[in-house]
Short mmCIF file of C-alpha atoms in Angstrom, two decimals:
data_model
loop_
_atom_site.label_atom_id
_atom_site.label_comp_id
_atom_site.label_asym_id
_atom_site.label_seq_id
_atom_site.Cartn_x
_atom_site.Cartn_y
_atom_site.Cartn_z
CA UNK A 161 14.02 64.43 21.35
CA UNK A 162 15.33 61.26 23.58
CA UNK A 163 15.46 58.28 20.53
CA UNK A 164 13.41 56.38 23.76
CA UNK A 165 10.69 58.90 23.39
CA UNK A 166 7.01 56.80 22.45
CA UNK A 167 6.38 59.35 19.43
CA UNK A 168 9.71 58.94 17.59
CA UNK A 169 10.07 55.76 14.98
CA UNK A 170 13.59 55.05 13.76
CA UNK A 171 14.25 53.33 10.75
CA UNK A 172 15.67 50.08 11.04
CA UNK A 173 19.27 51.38 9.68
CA UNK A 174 19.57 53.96 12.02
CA UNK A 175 18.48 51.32 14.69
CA UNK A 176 21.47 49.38 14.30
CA UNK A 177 23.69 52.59 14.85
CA UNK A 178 22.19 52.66 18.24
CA UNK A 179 23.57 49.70 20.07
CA UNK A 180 23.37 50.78 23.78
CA UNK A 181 19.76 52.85 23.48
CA UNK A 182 16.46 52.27 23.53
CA UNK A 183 14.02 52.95 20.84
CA UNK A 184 10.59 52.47 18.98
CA UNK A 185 10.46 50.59 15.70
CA UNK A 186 7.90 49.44 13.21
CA UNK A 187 8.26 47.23 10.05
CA UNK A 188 7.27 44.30 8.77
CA UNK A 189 7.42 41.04 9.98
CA UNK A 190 9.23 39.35 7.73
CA UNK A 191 10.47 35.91 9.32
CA UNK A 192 8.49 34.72 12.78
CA UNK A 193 9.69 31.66 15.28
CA UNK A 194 7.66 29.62 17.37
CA UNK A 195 6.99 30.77 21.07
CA UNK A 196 9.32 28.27 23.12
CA UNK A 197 9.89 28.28 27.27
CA UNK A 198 13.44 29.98 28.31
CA UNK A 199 15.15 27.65 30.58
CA UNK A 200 14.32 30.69 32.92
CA UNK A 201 10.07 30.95 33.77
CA UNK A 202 9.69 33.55 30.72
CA UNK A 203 8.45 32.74 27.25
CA UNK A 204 10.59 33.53 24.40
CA UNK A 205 9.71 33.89 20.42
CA UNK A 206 11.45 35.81 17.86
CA UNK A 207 10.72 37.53 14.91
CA UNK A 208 12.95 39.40 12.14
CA UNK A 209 11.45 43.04 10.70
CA UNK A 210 12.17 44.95 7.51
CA UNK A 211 11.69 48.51 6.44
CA UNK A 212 12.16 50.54 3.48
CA UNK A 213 15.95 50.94 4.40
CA UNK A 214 16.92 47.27 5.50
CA UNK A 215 15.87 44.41 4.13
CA UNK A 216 18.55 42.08 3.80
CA UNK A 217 18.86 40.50 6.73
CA UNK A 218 16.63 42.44 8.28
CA UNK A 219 16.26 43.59 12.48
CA UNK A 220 15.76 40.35 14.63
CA UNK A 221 13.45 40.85 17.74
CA UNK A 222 14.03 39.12 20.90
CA UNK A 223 11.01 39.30 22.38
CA UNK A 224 10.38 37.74 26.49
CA UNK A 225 7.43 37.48 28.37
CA UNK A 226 5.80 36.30 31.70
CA UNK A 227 3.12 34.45 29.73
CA UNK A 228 2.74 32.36 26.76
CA UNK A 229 -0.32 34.98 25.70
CA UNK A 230 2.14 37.73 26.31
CA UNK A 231 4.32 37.13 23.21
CA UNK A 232 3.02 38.41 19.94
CA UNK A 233 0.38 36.06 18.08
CA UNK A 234 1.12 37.40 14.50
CA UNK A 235 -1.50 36.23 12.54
CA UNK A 236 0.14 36.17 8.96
CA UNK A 237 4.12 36.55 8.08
CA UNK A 238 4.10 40.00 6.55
CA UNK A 239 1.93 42.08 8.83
CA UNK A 240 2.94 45.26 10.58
CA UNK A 241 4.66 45.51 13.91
CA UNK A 242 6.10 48.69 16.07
CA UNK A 243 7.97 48.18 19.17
CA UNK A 244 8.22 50.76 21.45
CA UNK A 245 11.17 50.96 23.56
CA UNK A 246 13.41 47.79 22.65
CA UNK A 247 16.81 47.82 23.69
CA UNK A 248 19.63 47.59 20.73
CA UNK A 249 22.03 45.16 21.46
CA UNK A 250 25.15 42.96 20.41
CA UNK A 251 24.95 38.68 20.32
CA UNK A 252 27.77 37.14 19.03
CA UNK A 253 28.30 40.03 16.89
CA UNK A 254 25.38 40.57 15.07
CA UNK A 255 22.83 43.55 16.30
CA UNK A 256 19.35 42.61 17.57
CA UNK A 257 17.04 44.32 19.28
CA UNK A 258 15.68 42.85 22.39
CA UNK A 259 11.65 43.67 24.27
CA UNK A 260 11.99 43.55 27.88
CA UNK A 261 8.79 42.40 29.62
CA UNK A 262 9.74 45.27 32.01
CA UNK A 263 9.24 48.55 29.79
CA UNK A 264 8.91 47.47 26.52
CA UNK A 265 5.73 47.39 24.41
CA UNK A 266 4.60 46.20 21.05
CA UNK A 267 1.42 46.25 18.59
CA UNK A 268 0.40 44.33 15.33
CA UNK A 269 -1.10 45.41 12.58
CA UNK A 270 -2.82 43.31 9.14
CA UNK A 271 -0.30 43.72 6.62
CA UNK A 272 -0.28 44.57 2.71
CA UNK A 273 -4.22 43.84 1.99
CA UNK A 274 -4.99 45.32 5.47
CA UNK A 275 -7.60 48.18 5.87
CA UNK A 276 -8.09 48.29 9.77
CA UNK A 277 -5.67 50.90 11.21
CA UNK A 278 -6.22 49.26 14.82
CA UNK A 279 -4.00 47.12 15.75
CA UNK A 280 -5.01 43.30 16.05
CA UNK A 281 -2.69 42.52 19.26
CA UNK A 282 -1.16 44.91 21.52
CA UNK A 283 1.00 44.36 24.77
CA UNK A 284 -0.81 45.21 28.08
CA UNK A 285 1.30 48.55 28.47
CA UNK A 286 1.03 49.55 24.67
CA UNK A 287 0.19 53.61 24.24
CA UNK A 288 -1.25 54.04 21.29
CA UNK A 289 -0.48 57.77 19.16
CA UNK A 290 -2.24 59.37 16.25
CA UNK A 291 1.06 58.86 14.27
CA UNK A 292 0.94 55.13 14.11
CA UNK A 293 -1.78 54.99 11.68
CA UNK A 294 0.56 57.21 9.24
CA UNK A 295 3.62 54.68 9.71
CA UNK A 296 1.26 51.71 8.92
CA UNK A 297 -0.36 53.08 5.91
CA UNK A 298 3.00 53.73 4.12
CA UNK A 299 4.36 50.31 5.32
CA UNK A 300 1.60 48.85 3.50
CA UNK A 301 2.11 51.08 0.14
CA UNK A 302 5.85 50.15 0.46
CA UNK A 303 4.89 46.12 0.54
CA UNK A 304 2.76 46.57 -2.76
CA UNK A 305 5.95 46.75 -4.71
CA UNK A 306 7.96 44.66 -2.50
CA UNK A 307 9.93 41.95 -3.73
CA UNK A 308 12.78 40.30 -1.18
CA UNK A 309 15.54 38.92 -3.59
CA UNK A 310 16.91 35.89 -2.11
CA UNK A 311 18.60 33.16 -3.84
CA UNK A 312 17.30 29.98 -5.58
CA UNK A 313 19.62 27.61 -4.26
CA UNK A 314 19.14 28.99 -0.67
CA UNK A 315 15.54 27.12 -0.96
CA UNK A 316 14.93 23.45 -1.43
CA UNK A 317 12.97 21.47 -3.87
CA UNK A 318 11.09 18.46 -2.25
CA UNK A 319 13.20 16.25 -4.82
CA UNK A 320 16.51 17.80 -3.25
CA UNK A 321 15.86 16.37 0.36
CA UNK A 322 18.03 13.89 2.72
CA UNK A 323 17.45 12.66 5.67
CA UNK A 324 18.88 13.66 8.69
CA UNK A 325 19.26 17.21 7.58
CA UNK A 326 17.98 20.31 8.05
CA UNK A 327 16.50 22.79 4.87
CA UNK A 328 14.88 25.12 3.70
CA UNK A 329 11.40 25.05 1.75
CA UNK A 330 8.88 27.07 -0.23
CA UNK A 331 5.67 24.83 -0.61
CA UNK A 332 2.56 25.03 -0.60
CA UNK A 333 0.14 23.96 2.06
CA UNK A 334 -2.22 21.61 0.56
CA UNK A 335 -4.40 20.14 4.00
CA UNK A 336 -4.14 20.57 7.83
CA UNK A 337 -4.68 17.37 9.11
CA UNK A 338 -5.83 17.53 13.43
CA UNK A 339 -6.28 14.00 14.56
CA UNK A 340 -7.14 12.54 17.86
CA UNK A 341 -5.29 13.68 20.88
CA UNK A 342 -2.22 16.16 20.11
CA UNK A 343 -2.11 14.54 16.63
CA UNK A 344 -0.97 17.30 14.34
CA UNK A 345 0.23 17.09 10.79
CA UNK A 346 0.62 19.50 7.92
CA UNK A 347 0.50 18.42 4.17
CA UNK A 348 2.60 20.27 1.58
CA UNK A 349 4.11 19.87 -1.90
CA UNK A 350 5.97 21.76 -4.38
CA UNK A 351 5.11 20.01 -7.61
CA UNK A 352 8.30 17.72 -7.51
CA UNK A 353 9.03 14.15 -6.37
CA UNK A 354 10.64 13.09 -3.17
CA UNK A 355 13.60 10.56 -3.80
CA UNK A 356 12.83 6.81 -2.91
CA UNK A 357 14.57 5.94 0.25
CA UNK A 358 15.98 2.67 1.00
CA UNK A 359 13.91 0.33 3.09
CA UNK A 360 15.24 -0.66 5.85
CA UNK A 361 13.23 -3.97 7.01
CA UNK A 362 13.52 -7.55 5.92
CA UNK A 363 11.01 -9.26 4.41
CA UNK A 364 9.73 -11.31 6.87
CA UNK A 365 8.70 -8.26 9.16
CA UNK A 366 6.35 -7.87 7.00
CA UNK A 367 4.22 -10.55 8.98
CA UNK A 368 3.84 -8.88 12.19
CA UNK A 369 5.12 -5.81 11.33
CA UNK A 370 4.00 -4.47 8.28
CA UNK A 371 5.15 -1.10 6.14
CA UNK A 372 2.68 1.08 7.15
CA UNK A 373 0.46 3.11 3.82
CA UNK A 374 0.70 6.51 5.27
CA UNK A 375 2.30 7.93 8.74
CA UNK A 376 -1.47 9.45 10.29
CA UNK A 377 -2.83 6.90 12.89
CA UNK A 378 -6.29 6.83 10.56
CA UNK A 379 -6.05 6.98 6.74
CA UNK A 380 -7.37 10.44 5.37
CA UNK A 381 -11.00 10.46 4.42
CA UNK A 382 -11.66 10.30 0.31
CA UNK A 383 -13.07 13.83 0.10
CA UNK A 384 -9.31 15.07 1.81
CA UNK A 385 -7.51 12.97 -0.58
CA UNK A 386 -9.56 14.31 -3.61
CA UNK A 387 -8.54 17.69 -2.44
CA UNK A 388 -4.64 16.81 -3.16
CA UNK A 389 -2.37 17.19 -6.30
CA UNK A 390 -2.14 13.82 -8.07
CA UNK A 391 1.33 14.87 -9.43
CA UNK A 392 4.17 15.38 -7.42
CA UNK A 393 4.66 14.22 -3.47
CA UNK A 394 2.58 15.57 -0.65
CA UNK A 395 4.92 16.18 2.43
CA UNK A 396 3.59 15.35 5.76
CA UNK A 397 5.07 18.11 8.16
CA UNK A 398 5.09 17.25 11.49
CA UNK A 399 5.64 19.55 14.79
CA UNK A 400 8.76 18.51 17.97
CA UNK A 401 8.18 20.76 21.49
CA UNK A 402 5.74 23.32 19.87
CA UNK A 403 2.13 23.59 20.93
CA UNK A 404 -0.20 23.09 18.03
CA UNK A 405 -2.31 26.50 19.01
CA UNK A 406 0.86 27.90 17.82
CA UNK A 407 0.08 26.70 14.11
CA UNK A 408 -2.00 29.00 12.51
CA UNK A 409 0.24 30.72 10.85
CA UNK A 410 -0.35 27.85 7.78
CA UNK A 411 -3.58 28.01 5.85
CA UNK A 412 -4.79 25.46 3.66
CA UNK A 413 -4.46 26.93 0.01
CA UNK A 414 -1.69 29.71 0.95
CA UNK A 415 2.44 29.27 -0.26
CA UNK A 416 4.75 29.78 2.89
CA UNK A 417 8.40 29.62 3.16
CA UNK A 418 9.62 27.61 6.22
CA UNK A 419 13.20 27.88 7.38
CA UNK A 420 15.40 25.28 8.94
CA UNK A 421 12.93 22.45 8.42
CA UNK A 422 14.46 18.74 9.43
CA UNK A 423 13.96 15.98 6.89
CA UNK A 424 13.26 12.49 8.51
CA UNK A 425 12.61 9.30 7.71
CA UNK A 426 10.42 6.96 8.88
CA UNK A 427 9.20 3.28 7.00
CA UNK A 428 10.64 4.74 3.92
CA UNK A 429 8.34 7.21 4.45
CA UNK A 430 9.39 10.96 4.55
CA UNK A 431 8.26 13.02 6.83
CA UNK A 432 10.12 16.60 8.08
CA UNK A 433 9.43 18.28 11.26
CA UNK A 434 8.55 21.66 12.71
CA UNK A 435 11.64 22.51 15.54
CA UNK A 436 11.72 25.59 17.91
CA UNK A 437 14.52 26.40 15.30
CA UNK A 438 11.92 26.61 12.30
CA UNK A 439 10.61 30.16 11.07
CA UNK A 440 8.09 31.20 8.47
CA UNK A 441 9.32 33.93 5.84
CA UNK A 442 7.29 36.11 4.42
CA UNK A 443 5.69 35.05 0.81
CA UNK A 444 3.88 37.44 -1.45
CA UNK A 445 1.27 36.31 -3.73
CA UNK A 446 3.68 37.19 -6.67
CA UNK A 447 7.14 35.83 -4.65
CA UNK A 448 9.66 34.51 -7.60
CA UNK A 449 10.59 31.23 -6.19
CA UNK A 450 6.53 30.25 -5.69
CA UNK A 451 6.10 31.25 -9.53
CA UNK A 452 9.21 28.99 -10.70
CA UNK A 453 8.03 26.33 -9.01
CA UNK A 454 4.49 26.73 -10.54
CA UNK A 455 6.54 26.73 -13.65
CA UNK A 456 8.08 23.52 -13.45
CA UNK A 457 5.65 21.86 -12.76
CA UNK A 458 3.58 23.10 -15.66
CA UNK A 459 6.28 21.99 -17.78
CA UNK A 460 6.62 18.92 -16.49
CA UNK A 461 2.62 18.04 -17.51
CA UNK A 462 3.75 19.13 -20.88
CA UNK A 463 6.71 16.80 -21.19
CA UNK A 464 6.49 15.10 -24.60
CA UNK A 465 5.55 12.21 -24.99
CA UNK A 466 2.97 12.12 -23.06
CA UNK A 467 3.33 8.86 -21.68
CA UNK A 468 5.96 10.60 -19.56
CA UNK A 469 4.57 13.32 -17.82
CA UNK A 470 2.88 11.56 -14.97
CA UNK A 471 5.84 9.15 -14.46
CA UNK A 472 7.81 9.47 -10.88
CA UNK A 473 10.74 11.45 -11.86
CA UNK A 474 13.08 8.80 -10.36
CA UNK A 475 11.82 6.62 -12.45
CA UNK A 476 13.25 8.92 -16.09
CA UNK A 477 14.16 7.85 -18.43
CA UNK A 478 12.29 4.25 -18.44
CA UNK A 479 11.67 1.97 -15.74
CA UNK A 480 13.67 -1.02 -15.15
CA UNK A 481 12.69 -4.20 -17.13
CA UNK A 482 11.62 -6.30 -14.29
CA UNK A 483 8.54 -6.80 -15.24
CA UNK A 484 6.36 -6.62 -18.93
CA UNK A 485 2.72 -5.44 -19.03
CA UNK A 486 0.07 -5.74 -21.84
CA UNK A 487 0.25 -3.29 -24.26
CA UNK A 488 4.00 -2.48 -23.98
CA UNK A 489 4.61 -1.84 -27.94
CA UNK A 490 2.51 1.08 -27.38
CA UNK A 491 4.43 2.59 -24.79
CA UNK A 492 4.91 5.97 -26.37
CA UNK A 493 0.88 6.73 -26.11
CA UNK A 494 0.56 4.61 -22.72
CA UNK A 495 -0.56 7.17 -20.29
CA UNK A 496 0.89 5.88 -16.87
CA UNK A 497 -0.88 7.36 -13.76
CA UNK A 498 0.31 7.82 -10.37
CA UNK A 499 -1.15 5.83 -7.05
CA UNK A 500 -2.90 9.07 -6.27
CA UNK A 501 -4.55 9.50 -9.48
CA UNK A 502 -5.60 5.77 -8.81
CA UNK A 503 -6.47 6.18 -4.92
CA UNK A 504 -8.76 9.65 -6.03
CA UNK A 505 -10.53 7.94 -9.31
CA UNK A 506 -14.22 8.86 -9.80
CA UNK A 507 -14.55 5.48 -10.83
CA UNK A 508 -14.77 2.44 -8.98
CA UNK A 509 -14.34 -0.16 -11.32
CA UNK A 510 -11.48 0.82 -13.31
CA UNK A 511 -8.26 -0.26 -15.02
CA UNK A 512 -4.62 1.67 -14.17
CA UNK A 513 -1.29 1.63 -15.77
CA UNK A 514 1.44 2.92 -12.93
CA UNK A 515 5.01 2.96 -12.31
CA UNK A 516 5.90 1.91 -8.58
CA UNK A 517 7.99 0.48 -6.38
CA UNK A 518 6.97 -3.32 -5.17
CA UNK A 519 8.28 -2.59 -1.22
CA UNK A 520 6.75 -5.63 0.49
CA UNK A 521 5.08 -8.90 -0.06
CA UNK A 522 2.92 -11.25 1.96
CA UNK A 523 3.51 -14.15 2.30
CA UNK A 524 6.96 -13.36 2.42
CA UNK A 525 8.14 -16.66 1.22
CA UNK A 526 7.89 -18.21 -2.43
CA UNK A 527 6.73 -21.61 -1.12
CA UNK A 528 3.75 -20.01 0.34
CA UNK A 529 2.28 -18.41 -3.19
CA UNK A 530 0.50 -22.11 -3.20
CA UNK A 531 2.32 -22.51 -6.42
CA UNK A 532 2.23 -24.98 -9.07
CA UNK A 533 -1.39 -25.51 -7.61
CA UNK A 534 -2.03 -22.16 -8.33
CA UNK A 535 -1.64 -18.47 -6.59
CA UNK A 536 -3.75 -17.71 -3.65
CA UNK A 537 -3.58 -14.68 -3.01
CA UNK A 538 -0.40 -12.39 -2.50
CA UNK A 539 -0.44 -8.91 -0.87
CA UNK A 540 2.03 -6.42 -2.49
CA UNK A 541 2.91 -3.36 -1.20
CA UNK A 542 3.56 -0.46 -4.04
CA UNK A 543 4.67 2.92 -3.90
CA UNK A 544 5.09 5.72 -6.43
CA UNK A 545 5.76 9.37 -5.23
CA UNK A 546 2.19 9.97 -4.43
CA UNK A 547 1.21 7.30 -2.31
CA UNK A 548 1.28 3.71 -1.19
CA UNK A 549 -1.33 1.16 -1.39
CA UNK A 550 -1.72 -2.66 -0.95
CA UNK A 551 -3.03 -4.56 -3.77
CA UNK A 552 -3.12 -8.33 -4.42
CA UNK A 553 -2.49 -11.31 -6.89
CA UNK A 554 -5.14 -13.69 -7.24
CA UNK A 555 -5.56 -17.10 -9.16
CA UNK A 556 -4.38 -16.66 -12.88
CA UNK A 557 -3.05 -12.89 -12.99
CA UNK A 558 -0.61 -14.52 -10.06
CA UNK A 559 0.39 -17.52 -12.37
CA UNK A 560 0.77 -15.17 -15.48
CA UNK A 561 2.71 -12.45 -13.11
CA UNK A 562 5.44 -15.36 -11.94
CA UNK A 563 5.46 -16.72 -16.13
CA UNK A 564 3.79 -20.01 -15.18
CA UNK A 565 4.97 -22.55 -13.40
CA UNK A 566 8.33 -21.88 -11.89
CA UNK A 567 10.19 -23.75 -9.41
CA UNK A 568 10.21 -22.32 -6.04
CA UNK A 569 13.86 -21.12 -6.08
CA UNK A 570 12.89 -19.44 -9.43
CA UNK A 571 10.24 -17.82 -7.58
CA UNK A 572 12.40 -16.10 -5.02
CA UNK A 573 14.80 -15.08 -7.56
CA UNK A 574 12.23 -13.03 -9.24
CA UNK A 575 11.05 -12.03 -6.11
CA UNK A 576 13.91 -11.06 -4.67
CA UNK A 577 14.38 -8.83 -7.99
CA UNK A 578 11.50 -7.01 -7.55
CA UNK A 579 11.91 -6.52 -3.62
CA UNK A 580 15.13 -4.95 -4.38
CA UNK A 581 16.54 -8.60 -2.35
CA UNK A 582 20.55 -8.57 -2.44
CA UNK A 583 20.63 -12.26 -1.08
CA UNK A 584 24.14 -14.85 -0.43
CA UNK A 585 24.16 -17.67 -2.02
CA UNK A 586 22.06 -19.56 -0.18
CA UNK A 587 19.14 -17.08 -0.86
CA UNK A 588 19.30 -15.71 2.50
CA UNK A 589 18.88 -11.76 2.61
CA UNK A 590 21.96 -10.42 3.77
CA UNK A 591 21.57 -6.35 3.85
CA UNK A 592 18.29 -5.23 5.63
CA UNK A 593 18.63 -1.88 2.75
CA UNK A 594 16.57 -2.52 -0.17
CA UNK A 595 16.22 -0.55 -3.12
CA UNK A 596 13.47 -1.95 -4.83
CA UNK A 597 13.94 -1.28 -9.16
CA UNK A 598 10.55 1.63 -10.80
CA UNK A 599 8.60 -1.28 -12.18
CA UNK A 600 5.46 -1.13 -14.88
CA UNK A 601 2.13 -2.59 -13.57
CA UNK A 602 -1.43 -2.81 -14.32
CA UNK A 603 -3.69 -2.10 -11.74
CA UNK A 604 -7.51 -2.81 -11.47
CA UNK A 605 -10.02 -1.26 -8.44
CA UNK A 606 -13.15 -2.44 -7.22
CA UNK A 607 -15.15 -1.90 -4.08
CA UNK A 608 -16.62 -4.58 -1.60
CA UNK A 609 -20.06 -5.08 -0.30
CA UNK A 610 -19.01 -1.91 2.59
CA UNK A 611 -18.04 0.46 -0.28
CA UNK A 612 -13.90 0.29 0.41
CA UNK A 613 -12.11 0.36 -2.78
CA UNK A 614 -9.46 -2.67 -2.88
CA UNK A 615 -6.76 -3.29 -5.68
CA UNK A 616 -5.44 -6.02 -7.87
CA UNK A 617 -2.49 -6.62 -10.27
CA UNK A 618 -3.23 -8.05 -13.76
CA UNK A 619 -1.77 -8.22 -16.87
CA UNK A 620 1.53 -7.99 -15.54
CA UNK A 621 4.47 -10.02 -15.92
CA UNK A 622 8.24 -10.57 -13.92
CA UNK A 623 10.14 -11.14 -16.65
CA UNK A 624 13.42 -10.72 -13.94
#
């Protein structure tokens, strides 16, 4: 029988003894690209199989079409596809197989937990045989056990990223967020803590162009941001030259794996972005690297004492000494809270102990705090690993956070300490970086007469 013919499978190792020939495949899908234009008028995507007898890399698929709709629309990374006549080939010496719009033909199948044996997709000149429904069914007995070993460090934590470069990530996806016009952003988090980047704006941008809180056009409604983990940074994931219809691979609750992700940075703000390079791996409900990563973080809202365990992990083994709050000789049964714990609160009036980052004041300038008079009112600009807010110094929590009444050039040199400043000696800022010191503060919330929530600094003190 011709290895061509529609009712002969080969398994994937025999496949790639067959450079030259056609033949029909099935396995599972366990890596799938994004659908991208050629440079020619066909559509290209690709996706990588597995079988019983080759797993490591795996078969990658070439697939081309006339259409967009053409291509296959695989609903979940780990479902079941067969090809039927793809041609084996050699690209810069590795073997592929390659689906000609021409001849070739393809179905899809629901994967592991599936119980349908029709396929959910097929190709306009698929031929469907009484056989296929045998191949699927012991795919999907074969998956049950399935584990694909691949190493640790081949997979980034979010606390391992830089920017500028491309990774690797298992995470899970905490919100889809679809805002007006092609607006598209996915939110994801692995239980760890994104470094602090520098900040790379001077102080008196601030004015017209302020740090922005968050990198959506609107803020997130409460009920989304109640939804998130108040430990450990939310990624925003972002997509470059890929239609958003092409997204649905990630649902809200579900861990993926995405490959060749790059990390950028925008505002000090990190964000990483969906390429036509990126492809989803396959992730079991019992995959090893999602369960370690469970497991750290479990241990990490164990950490004794407990004053430490919802501290930004940049921030270990003590924040700097910048500035005092009220109640510091009881540090070791303080329980600090992130700005996400503080932002999601069930109460509105309510009192917060944090560890941030002080990013940006306005005014900008000590001479404009309206001191020795008395403060006005200051806008600061935290951060912790969770989120960013604004919240202000009024009247006599300003004078008790500056010690009193200080000279103006005392002011900007505590300022400048907390800003993370390096100024000449004339006080003029002379590196647009700043790496602003983990600072103790003590936050208070209340809402206005519309119901916002707004945020204020007391018992807090720059002792810089």
């Amino acid at each position: 029988m011709p290895r061509g013919d529609l009712y002969n499978f080969l398994k994937i190792r025999d496949a790639i003894d067959s450079v030259g020939e056609k033949v029909n495949l099935i396995g599972v899908v366990l890596e799938c690209g994004f659908p991208r234009k050629t440079k020619g008028t066909d559509w290209f995507c690709s996706v990588r199989i597995i079988d019983e007898t080759h797993q490591d890399p795996g078969l990658p698929v070439n697939v081309f079409t006339q259409t967009r709709n053409q291509l296959p629309r695989i609903l979940s990374v780990g479902d079941i596809i067969q090809f039927q006549r793809v041609s084996m080939k050699i690209h810069d010496d590795k073997i592929n197989a390659v689906f000609y719009k021409k001849y070739s033909s393809f179905a899809i199948y629901e994967g592991r937990d599936g119980r349908n044996l029709v396929p959910y997709q097929t190709y306009e000149t698929f031929r469907e045989k009484d056989l296929d429904k045998n191949f699927v069914i012991d795919l999907r007995r074969w998956l049950q056990n399935f584990q694909f070993d691949e190493g640790a460090n081949y997979f980034s934590l979010i606390r391992e990223i830089n920017g500028g470069e491309s990774f690797n990530l298992v995470c899970k996806i905490i919100h889809i967020h679809e805002g007006a016009g092609n607006e598209w952003m996915a939110f994801v988090w692995d239980g760890t803590d994104a470094p602090p980047s520098n900040i790379l704006q001077k102080l008196e941008d601030e004015m017209h162009h302020p740090l922005p809180l968050h990198l959506e056009s609107l803020p997130l409604p409460r009920d989304t941001l109640c939804s998130f983990p108040s430990v450990g940074t939310v990624l925003r994931v972002v997509s470059q030259d890929i239609e958003n219809d092409n997204l649905h691979l990630l649902k809200t609750g579900e861990w993926v794996k995405f490959l060749n992700l790059l990390c950028e940075v925008h505002a000090g703000l990190w964000r990483c972005v969906l390429t036509p390079f990126t492809k989803l791996r396959y992730t079991p409900n019992e995959d090893r690297l999602k369960i370690e990563r469970q497991r750290l973080y479990d241990e990490r809202l164990s950490r004794s004492p407990q004053s430490l365990r919802r501290m930004p992990f940049w921030s270990l083994p003590w924040p700097s000494q910048v500035t005092a709050v009220d109640g510091d000789d009881d540090d070791d049964h303080v329980i600090f809270l992130t700005l996400m714990d503080v932002l999601t609160s069930s109460e509105v009036t309510a009192s917060f102990k944090c560890v941030v980052r002080v990013i940006a004041a306005f005014p900008w300038q000590a001479k404009d705090f309206c001191f020795p008079a008395g403060i006005d009112r200051i806008r600061l600009t935290l951060e912790d690993s969770t989120a960013r807010i604004h919240a202000f110094l009024y009247a006599e929590d300003g004078v008790k956070f500056f010690d009193g009444q200080s000279s103006v050039k005392a002011l900007e040199s505590k300022l400048n300490a907390l800003l993370g400043v390096i100024a000449d000696n004339d006080g003029e800022q002379n590196d647009t970086r700043r790496n602003p010191p983990w600072v103790k503060i003590c936050l208070k919330s209340q809402s206005d007469k519309s119901g916002s929530r707004h945020y204020r600094i007391f018992g807090t003190k720059l002792v810089a």
